[in-house]
XYZ file of C-alpha atoms in Angstrom:
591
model
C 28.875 -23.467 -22.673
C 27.724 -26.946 -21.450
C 23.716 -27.597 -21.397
C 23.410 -27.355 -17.540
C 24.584 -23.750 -17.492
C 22.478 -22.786 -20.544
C 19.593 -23.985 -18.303
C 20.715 -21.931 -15.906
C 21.062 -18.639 -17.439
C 17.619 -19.667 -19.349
C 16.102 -20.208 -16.018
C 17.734 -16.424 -14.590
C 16.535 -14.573 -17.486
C 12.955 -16.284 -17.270
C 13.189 -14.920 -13.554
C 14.338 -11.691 -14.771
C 11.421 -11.373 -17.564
C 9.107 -12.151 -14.668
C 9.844 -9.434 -12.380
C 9.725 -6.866 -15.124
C 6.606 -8.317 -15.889
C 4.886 -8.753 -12.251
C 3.326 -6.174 -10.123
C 4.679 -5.576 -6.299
C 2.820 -8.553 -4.614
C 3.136 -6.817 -0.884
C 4.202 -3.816 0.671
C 4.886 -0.794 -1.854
C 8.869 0.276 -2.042
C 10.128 2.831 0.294
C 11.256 6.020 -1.128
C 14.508 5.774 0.720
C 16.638 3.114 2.996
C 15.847 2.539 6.472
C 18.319 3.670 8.697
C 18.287 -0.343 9.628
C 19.362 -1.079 5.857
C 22.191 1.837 5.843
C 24.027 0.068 9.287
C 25.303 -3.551 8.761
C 26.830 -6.154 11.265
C 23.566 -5.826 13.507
C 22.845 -9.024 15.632
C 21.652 -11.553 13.797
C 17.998 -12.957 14.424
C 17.308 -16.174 16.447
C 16.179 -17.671 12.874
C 19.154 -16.345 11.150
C 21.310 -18.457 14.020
C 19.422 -21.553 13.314
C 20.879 -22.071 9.589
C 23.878 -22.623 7.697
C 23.237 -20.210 4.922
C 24.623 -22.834 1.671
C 24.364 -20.663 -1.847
C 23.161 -17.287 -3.115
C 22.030 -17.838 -6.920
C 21.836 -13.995 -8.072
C 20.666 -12.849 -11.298
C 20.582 -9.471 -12.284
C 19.749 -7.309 -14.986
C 21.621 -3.555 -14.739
C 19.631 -1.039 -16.461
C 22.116 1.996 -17.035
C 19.382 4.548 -18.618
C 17.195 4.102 -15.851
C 19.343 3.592 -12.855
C 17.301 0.539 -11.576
C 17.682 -3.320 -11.304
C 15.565 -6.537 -11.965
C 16.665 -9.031 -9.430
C 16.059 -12.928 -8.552
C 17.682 -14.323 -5.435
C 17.520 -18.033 -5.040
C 19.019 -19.045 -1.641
C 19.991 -22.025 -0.231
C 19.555 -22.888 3.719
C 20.239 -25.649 6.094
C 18.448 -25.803 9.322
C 20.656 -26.378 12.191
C 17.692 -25.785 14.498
C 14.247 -26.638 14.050
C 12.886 -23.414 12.117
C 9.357 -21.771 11.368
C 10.711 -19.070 9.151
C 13.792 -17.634 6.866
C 15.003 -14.308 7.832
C 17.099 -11.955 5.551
C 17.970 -8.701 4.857
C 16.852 -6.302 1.878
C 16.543 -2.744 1.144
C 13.254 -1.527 1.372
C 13.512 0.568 -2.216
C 12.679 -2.493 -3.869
C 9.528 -3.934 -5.288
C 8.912 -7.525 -4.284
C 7.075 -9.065 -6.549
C 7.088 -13.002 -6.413
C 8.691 -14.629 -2.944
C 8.440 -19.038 -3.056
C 9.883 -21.751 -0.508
C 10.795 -24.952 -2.425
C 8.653 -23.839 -5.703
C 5.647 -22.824 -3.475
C 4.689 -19.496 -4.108
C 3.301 -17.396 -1.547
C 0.937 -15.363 -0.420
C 1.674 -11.236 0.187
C 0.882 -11.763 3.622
C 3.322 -15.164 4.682
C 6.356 -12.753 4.529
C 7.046 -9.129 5.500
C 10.033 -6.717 5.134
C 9.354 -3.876 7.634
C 12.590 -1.626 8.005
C 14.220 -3.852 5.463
C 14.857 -7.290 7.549
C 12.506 -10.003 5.358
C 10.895 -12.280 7.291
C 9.586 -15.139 5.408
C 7.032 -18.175 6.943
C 7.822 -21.443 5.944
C 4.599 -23.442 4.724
C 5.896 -26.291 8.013
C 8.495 -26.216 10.034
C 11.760 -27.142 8.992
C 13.978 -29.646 11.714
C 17.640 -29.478 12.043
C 19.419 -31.051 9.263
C 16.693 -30.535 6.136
C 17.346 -27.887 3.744
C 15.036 -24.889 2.309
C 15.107 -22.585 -0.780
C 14.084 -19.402 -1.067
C 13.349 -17.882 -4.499
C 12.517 -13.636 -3.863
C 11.782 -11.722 -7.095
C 12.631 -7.768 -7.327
C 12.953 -4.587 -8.971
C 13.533 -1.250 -8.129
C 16.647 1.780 -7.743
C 19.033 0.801 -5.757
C 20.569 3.342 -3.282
C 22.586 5.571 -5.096
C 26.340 6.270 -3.342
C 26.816 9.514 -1.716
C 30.541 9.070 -1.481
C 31.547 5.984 -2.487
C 32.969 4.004 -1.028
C 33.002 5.411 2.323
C 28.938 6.116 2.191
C 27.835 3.230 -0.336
C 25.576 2.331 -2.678
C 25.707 1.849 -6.442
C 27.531 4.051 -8.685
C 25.936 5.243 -12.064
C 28.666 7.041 -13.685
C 29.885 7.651 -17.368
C 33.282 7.282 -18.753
C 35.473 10.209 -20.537
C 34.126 8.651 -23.807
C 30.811 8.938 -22.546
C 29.515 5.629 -21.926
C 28.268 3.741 -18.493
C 30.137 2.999 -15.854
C 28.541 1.278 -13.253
C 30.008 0.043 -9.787
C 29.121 -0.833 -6.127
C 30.556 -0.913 -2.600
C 28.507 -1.514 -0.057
C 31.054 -2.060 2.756
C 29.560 0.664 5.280
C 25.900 -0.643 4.191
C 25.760 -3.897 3.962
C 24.821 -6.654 1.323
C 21.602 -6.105 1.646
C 21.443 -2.596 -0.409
C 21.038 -4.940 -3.699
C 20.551 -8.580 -3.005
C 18.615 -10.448 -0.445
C 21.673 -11.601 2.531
C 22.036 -11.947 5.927
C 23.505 -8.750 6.499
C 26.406 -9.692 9.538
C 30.183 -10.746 9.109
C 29.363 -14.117 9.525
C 26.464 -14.123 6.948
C 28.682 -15.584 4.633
C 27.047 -18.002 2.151
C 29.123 -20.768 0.793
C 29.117 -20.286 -2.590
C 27.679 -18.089 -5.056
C 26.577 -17.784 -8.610
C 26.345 -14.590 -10.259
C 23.931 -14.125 -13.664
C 24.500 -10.581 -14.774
C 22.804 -9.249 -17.617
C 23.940 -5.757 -19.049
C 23.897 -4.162 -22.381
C 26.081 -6.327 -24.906
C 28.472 -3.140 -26.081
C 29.695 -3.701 -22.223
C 31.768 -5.987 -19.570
C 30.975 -7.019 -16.470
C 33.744 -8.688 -14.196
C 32.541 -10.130 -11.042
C 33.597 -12.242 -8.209
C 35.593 -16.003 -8.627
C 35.338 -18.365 -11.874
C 33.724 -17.309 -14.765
C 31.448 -19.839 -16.438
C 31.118 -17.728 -19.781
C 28.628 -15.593 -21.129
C 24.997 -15.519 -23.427
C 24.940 -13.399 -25.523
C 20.773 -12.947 -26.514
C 20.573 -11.158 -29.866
C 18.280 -8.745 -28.637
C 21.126 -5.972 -27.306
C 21.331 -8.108 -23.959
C 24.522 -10.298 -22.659
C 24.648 -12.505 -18.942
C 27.804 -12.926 -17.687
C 28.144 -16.254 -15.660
C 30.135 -16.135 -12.695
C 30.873 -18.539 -9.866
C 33.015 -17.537 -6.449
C 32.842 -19.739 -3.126
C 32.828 -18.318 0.916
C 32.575 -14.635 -0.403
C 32.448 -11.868 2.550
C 28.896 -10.782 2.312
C 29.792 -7.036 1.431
C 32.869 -8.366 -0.859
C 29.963 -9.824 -4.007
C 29.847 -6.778 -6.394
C 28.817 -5.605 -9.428
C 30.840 -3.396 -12.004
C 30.111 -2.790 -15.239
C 31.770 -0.696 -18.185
C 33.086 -0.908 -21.428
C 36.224 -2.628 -20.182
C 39.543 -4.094 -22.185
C 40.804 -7.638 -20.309
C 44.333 -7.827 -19.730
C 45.514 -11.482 -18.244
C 48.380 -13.262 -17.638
C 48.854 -16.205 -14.984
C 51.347 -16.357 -11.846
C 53.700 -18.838 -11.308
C 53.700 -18.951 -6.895
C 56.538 -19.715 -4.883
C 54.887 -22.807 -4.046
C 55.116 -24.413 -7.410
C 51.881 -23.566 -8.481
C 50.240 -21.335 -11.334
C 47.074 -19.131 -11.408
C 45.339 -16.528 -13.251
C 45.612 -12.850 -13.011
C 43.057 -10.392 -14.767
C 42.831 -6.630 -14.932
C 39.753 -4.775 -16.563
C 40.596 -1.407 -17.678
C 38.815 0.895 -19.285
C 38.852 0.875 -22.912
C 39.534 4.761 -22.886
C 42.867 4.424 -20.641
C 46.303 4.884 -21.649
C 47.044 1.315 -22.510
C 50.854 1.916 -21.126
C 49.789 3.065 -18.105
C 47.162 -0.123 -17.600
C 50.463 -2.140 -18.615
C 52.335 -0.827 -16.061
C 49.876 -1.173 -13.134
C 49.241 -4.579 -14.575
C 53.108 -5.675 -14.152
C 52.798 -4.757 -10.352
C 50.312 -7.565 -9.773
C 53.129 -10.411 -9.755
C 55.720 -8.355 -7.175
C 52.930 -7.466 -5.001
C 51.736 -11.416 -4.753
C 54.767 -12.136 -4.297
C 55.820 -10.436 -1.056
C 52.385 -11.093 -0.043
C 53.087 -15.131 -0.680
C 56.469 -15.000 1.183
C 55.608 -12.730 4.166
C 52.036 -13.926 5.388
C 51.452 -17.003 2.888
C 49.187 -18.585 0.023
C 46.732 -16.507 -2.054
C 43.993 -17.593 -0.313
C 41.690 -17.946 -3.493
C 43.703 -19.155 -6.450
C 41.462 -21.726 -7.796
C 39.929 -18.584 -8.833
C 41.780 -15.910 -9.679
C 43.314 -12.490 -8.590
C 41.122 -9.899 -9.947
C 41.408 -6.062 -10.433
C 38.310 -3.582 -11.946
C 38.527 -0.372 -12.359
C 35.903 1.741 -10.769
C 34.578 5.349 -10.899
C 34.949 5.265 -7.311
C 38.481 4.836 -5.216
C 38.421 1.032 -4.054
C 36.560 -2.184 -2.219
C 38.215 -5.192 -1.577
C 35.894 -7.144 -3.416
C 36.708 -10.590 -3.138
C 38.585 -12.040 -6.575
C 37.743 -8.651 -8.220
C 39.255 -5.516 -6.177
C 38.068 -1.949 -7.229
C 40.582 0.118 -8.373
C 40.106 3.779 -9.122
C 43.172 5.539 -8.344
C 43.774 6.666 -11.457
C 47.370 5.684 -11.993
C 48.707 8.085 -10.027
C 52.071 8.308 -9.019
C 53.356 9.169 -5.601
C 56.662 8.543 -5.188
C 56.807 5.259 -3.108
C 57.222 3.152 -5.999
C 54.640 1.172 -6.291
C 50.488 1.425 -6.370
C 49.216 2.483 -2.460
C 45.408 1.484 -3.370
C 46.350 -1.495 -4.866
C 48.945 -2.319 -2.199
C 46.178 -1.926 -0.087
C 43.184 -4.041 -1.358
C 45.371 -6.648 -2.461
C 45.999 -7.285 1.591
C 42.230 -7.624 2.283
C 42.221 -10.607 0.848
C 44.537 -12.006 3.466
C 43.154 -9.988 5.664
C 39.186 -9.471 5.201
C 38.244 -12.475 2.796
C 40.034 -15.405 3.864
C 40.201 -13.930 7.658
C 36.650 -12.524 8.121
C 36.084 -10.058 10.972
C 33.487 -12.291 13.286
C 32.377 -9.360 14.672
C 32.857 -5.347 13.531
C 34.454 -4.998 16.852
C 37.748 -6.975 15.177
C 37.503 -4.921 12.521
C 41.323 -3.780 12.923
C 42.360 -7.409 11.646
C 41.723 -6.510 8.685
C 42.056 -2.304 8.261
C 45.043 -2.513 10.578
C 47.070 -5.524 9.414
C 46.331 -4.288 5.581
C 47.269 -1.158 6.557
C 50.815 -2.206 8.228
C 51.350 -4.235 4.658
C 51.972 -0.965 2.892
C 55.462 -0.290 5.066
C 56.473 -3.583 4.795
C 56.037 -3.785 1.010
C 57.886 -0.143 0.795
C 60.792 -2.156 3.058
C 60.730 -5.130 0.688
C 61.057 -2.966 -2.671
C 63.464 0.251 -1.052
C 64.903 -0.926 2.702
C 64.153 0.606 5.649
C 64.401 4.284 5.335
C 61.112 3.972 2.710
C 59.175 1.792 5.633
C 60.355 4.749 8.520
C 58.831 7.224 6.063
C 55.358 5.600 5.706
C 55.147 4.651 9.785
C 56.308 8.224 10.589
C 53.404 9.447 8.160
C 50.966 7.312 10.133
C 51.807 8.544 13.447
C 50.873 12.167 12.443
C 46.634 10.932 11.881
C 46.125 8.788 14.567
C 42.951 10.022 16.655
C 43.111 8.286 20.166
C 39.711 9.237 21.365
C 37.810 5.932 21.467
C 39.385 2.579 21.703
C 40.443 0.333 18.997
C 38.513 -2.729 20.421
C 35.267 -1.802 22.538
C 34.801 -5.383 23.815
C 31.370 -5.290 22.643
C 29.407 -6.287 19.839
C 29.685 -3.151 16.803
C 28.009 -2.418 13.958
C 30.255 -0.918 10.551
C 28.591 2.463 11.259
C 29.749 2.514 14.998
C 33.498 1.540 14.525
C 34.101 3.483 11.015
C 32.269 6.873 12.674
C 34.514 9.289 14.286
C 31.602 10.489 16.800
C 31.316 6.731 17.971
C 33.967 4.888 17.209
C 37.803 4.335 16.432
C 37.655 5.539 12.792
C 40.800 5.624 10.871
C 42.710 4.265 13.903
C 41.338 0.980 12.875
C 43.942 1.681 10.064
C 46.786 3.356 11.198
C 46.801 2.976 14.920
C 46.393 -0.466 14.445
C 48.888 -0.805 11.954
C 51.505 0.880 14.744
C 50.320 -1.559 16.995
C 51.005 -4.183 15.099
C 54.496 -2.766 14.363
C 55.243 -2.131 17.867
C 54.136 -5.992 18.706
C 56.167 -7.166 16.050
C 59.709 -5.519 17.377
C 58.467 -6.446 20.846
C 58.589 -10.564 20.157
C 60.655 -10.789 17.081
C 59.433 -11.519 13.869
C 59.224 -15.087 13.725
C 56.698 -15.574 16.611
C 54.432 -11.911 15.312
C 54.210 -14.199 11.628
C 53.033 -17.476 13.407
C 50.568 -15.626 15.315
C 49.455 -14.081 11.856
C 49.182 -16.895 9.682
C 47.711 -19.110 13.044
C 45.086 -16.138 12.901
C 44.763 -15.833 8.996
C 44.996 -19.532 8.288
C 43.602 -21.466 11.256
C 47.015 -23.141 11.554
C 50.867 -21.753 11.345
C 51.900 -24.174 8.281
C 49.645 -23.262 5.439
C 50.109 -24.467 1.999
C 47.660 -24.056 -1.351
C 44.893 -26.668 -0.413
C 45.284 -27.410 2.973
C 42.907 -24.084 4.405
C 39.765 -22.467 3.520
C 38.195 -19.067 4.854
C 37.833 -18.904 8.424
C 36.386 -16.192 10.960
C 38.961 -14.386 13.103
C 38.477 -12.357 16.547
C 40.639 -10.230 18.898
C 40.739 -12.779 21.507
C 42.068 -15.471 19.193
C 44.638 -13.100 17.304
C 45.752 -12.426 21.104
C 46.171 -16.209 22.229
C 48.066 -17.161 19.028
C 50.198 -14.415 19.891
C 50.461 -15.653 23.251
C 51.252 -19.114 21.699
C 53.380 -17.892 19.556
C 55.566 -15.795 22.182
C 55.750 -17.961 24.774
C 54.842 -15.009 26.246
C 51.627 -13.001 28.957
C 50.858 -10.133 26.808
C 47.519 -9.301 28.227
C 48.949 -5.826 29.605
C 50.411 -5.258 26.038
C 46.844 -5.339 23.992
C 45.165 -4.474 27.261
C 47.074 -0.726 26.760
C 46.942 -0.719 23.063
C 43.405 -1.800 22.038
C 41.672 -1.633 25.124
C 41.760 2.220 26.213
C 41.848 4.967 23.769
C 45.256 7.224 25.061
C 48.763 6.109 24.490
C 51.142 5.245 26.579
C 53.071 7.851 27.901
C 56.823 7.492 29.102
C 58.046 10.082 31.794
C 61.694 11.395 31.821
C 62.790 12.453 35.387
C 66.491 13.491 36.450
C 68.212 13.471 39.618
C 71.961 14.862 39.616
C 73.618 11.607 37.808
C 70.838 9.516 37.762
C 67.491 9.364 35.471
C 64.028 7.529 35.315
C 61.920 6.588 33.322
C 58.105 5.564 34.170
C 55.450 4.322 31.649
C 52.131 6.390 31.983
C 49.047 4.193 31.109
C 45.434 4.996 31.102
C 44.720 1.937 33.365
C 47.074 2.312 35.535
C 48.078 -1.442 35.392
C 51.963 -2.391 35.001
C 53.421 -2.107 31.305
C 56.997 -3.716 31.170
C 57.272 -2.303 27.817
C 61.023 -2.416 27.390
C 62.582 0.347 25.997
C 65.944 2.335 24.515
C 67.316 4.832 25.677
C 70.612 6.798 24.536
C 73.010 8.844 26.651
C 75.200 10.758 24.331
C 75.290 8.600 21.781
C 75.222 5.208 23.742
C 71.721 3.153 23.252
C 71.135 0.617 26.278
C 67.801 -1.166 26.219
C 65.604 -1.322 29.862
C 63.643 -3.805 30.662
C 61.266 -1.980 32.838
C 59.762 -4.238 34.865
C 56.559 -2.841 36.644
C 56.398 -0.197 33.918
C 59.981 1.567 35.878
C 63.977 1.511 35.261
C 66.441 3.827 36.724
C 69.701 4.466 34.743
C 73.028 6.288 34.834
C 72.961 9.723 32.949
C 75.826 12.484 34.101
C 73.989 16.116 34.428
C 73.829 17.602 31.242
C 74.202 14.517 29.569
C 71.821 14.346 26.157
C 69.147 12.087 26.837
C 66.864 10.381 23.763
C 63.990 8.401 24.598
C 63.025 5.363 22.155
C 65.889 6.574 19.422
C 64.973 3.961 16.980
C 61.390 4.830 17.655
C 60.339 1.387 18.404
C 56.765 1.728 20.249
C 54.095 3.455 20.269
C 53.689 5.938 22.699
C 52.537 9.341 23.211
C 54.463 11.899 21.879
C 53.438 15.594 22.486
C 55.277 17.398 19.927
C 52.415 15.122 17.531
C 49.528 16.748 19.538
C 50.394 20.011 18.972
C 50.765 19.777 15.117
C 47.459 17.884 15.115
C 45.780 21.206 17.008
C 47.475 23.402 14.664
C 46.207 21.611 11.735
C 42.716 21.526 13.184
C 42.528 25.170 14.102
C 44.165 26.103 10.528
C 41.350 23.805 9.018
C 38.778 25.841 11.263
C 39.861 29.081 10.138
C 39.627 28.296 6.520
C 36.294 27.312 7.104
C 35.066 30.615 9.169
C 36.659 32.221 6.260
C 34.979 30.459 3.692
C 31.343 30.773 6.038
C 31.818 34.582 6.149
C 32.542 34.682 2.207
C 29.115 32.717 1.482
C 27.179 34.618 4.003
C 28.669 37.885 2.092
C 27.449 36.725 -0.888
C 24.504 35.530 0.086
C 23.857 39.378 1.447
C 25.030 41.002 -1.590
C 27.988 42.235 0.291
């Protein structure tokens, strides 16, 4: 290791040493997080719009027995307004105990963190262009995960062989739940350094280059890491006792880069082998159908968690424990591997987009199944979708969202950000052909249509844009096609009317506006395609002829026979729970 990043690892443990040591200078930690701290993607605050938030220097110590964390933040800000104070985000469970702008330490009362957003006043003011740094010092138990990863927080778990396993996802949350952030989509930081200190029998694998590790003869080892323009919920800590397997690609573009899985030392080696060999095929399509791993000058990274998955940026979470489903290949891997297309290098600027990155990830597991087993295998998985879609609140609101509103059922789209969306996208891409759908993805991914390794860097994406590169792209006015699709919560419907030798078909839509969705038809065993224009088309069909509407099922529409297995499903599901209320309340009776 080189001198300067001995210095810095001395200078994160000293910080470390110092919290342990230090009393809470302020407010006393909450008990439990603010409702504020357990929503993320909030508007930012006027101060929080007035800098350019540089580099997060994070150093942590995990401490398994206890369930609790020393941290030091030292952040890096550029004013691009003239600014009085630095506003972030952290959970209010934590003990502050030393908070300093440019080495100054400060007073308890020239910062606050009521409800968990830190507001911290700047000694002067700062005018646009100079820079600031923010050192905050804390300790305390992190919020522990309900559910990961769908209600977040940090995992302490153990493995089969009985020793910790420790893992977070925050996606739902927010950043803020264990380091000091500015808790919105475009709260990304720059770059970030990562000082993680852990018990030496273990690993921990974080996010982008690592810079080596310390190991400090006293039972403790940091382990240095390095990542740039990581999504603020995407920096993550997991650590385990974990066996490296690596191996390096070689891209379609001429190029090499790493490739790392951390497995459990208690796995089935074979079985970590196999998942392992999957990494190159699943690059691979990924490389030829959208375009360049976005971050290899750092590596693709896998960890395996004790909870399902996170597409954390270089270093995915993987917990689906091997298993095998028939399709051939890994879904959960499949699927994180696509947020970083989709998620890290195109960042949601809003949680109203959010179905850029669930939706388009999501339509990368048919594709893949096409690409490895042909059509009938991508049918399979799109039929599968259409049978959860939800259609009671709209994909896009138009609105600013937080992650609790859009991933809530009672509020907000839910898993039709995944599968819905996915559809959509499907539907889109039949409707203008694939080579204009792929320019208006990589346009939207990339910032431009021709990427190549070096010549991009992570960008922020929104519905509006995806829409005018698909415009672009199309040559084409598809306002009435997203309008229908994202817009309003009910699908299309197409209406089938006869009239001795002649039929018609109508599309149905919830805002009443024309949809010239075209669309097949077949007449005893002869498909013609109708253009509808203004949403209408009229064709020849002898009575008693077989009509089939949409053979090739093309788009997405409504589709009745779907409703009614969805009710029966849900009244099944609420008859297995009235049975299982009446056997508790038995019980509970001595019945």
């Amino acid at each position: 290791m080189t001198s300067v990043r001995r210095l810095l690892v001395s200078a994160a443990l000293a910080g470390l040493a110092a919290v342990a040591a230090a009393p809470a200078l302020a407010q006393a930690p909450a008990a439990a997080s603010t409702a504020f701290t357990l929503d993320t993607g909030r508007p930012r605050a006027p101060e929080q719009l007035a800098v350019r938030f540089d580099k997060a220097d994070l150093s942590f110590r995990v401490h398994p027995d206890t369930k609790t964390i020393d941290g030091v933040a030292v952040l890096d800000f550029t004013a691009i307004a003239s600014l009085r104070a630095v506003v972030v985000e952290l959970d209010t469970v934590f003990a502050v105990s030393a908070v300093s702008v440019d080495g100054r330490a400060l007073a308890p009362g020239q910062w606050s963190n009521p409800e968990g957003r830190m507001t911290i006043r700047l000694p002067r003011a700062l005018a646009a262009g100079r820079s600031v740094r923010v050192r905050i010092a804390y300790s305390g138990s992190p919020r522990q995960a309900v559910r990961a990863p769908w209600d977040g927080g940090f995992v302490w778990a153990t493995t089969p062989d009985g020793k910790p396993w420790i893992a977070t996802a925050v996606q739902g949350e927010g950043c803020d739940l264990f380091w000091p952030c500015i808790d919105h989509p475009q709260g990304e930081p720059g770059r970030a350094d990562l000082h993680i200190t852990i018990p030496s029998d273990l690993s921990a694998p974080s996010n982008g280059r690592f810079l080596g590790k310390v190991d400090h003869g006293d039972g403790w080892t940091t382990w240095n890491w390095t990542t740039r323009d990581p999504d603020t919920y995407a920096i993550t800590l997991a650590v385990g006792p974990y066996v490296e397997l690596t191996d390096s690609y070689a891209s379609r573009f001429g190029d090499t880069f790493p490739l790392h899985f951390w497995r459990l030392a208690s796995d089935d080696p074979m079985q970590a082998r196999d998942l392992f060999a999957q990494f190159a095929p699943m690059l691979d399509f990924y490389e030829a159908t959208v375009g360049p791993f976005p971050f290899r000058d750092e590596k693709m990274g896998v960890v395996e968690t004790p909870h399902l998955g996170m597409e954390h940026q270089t270093i995915n979470a993987y917990g689906n424990g091997y298993a095998l489903d028939g399709k051939g290949y890994d879904w959960l891997l499949q699927h994180e591997l696509a947020h970083e297309w989709f998620g890290n290098q195109l960042t949601n600027a809003d949680w109203d987009d959010m179905w850029l990155h669930e939706g388009f990830g999501t339509y990368m597991q048919p594709l893949y199944a096409r690409w490895l087993h042909g059509d009938r295998a991508m049918e399979a998985e799109l039929a599968a979708m259409r049978l959860k879609l939800i259609n009671r609140f709209p994909v896009v609101s138009g609105h600013t969202q937080t992650s609790g509103q859009v991933y809530t059922e009672a509020t907000g789209p839910a898993l039709d950000l995944y599968y819905k969306s996915a559809l959509i996208a499907h539907t889109l891409r039949l409707l203008i052909g694939d080579q204009a759908f792929w320019s208006a993805v990589r346009t939207s991914v990339y910032g431009r249509p021709d990427p190549r390794p070096g010549n991009f860097t992570p960008r922020y994406g929104t519905t509006a844009e995806f829409i005018a590169n698909a415009r672009a792209a199309s040559g084409r006015d598809l306002g009435w096609f997203f309008d229908a699709y994202l817009y309003h919560a009910a699908l299309p419907e197409l209406r089938l009317t006869r009239d001795g030798d002649r039929a018609t078909v109508e599309w149905i839509v919830p805002s009443g506006r024309p949809f010239p969705m075209p669309v097949e038809v077949e007449v005893d065993g002869r498909v013609q395609t109708l253009d509808m224009a203004g949403g209408r088309a009229t064709f020849d069909a002898p009575a008693g002829a077989h009509i089939l509407l949409d053979p090739n099922d093309r788009v997405l529409r409504r589709l009745p026979h779907v409703e009614q297995f969805q009710a029966w499903q849900k009244a099944q599901a609420d008859r297995r729970a009235a049975a299982r209320t009446a056997t508790a309340a038995a019980a509970a009776s001595g019945g």
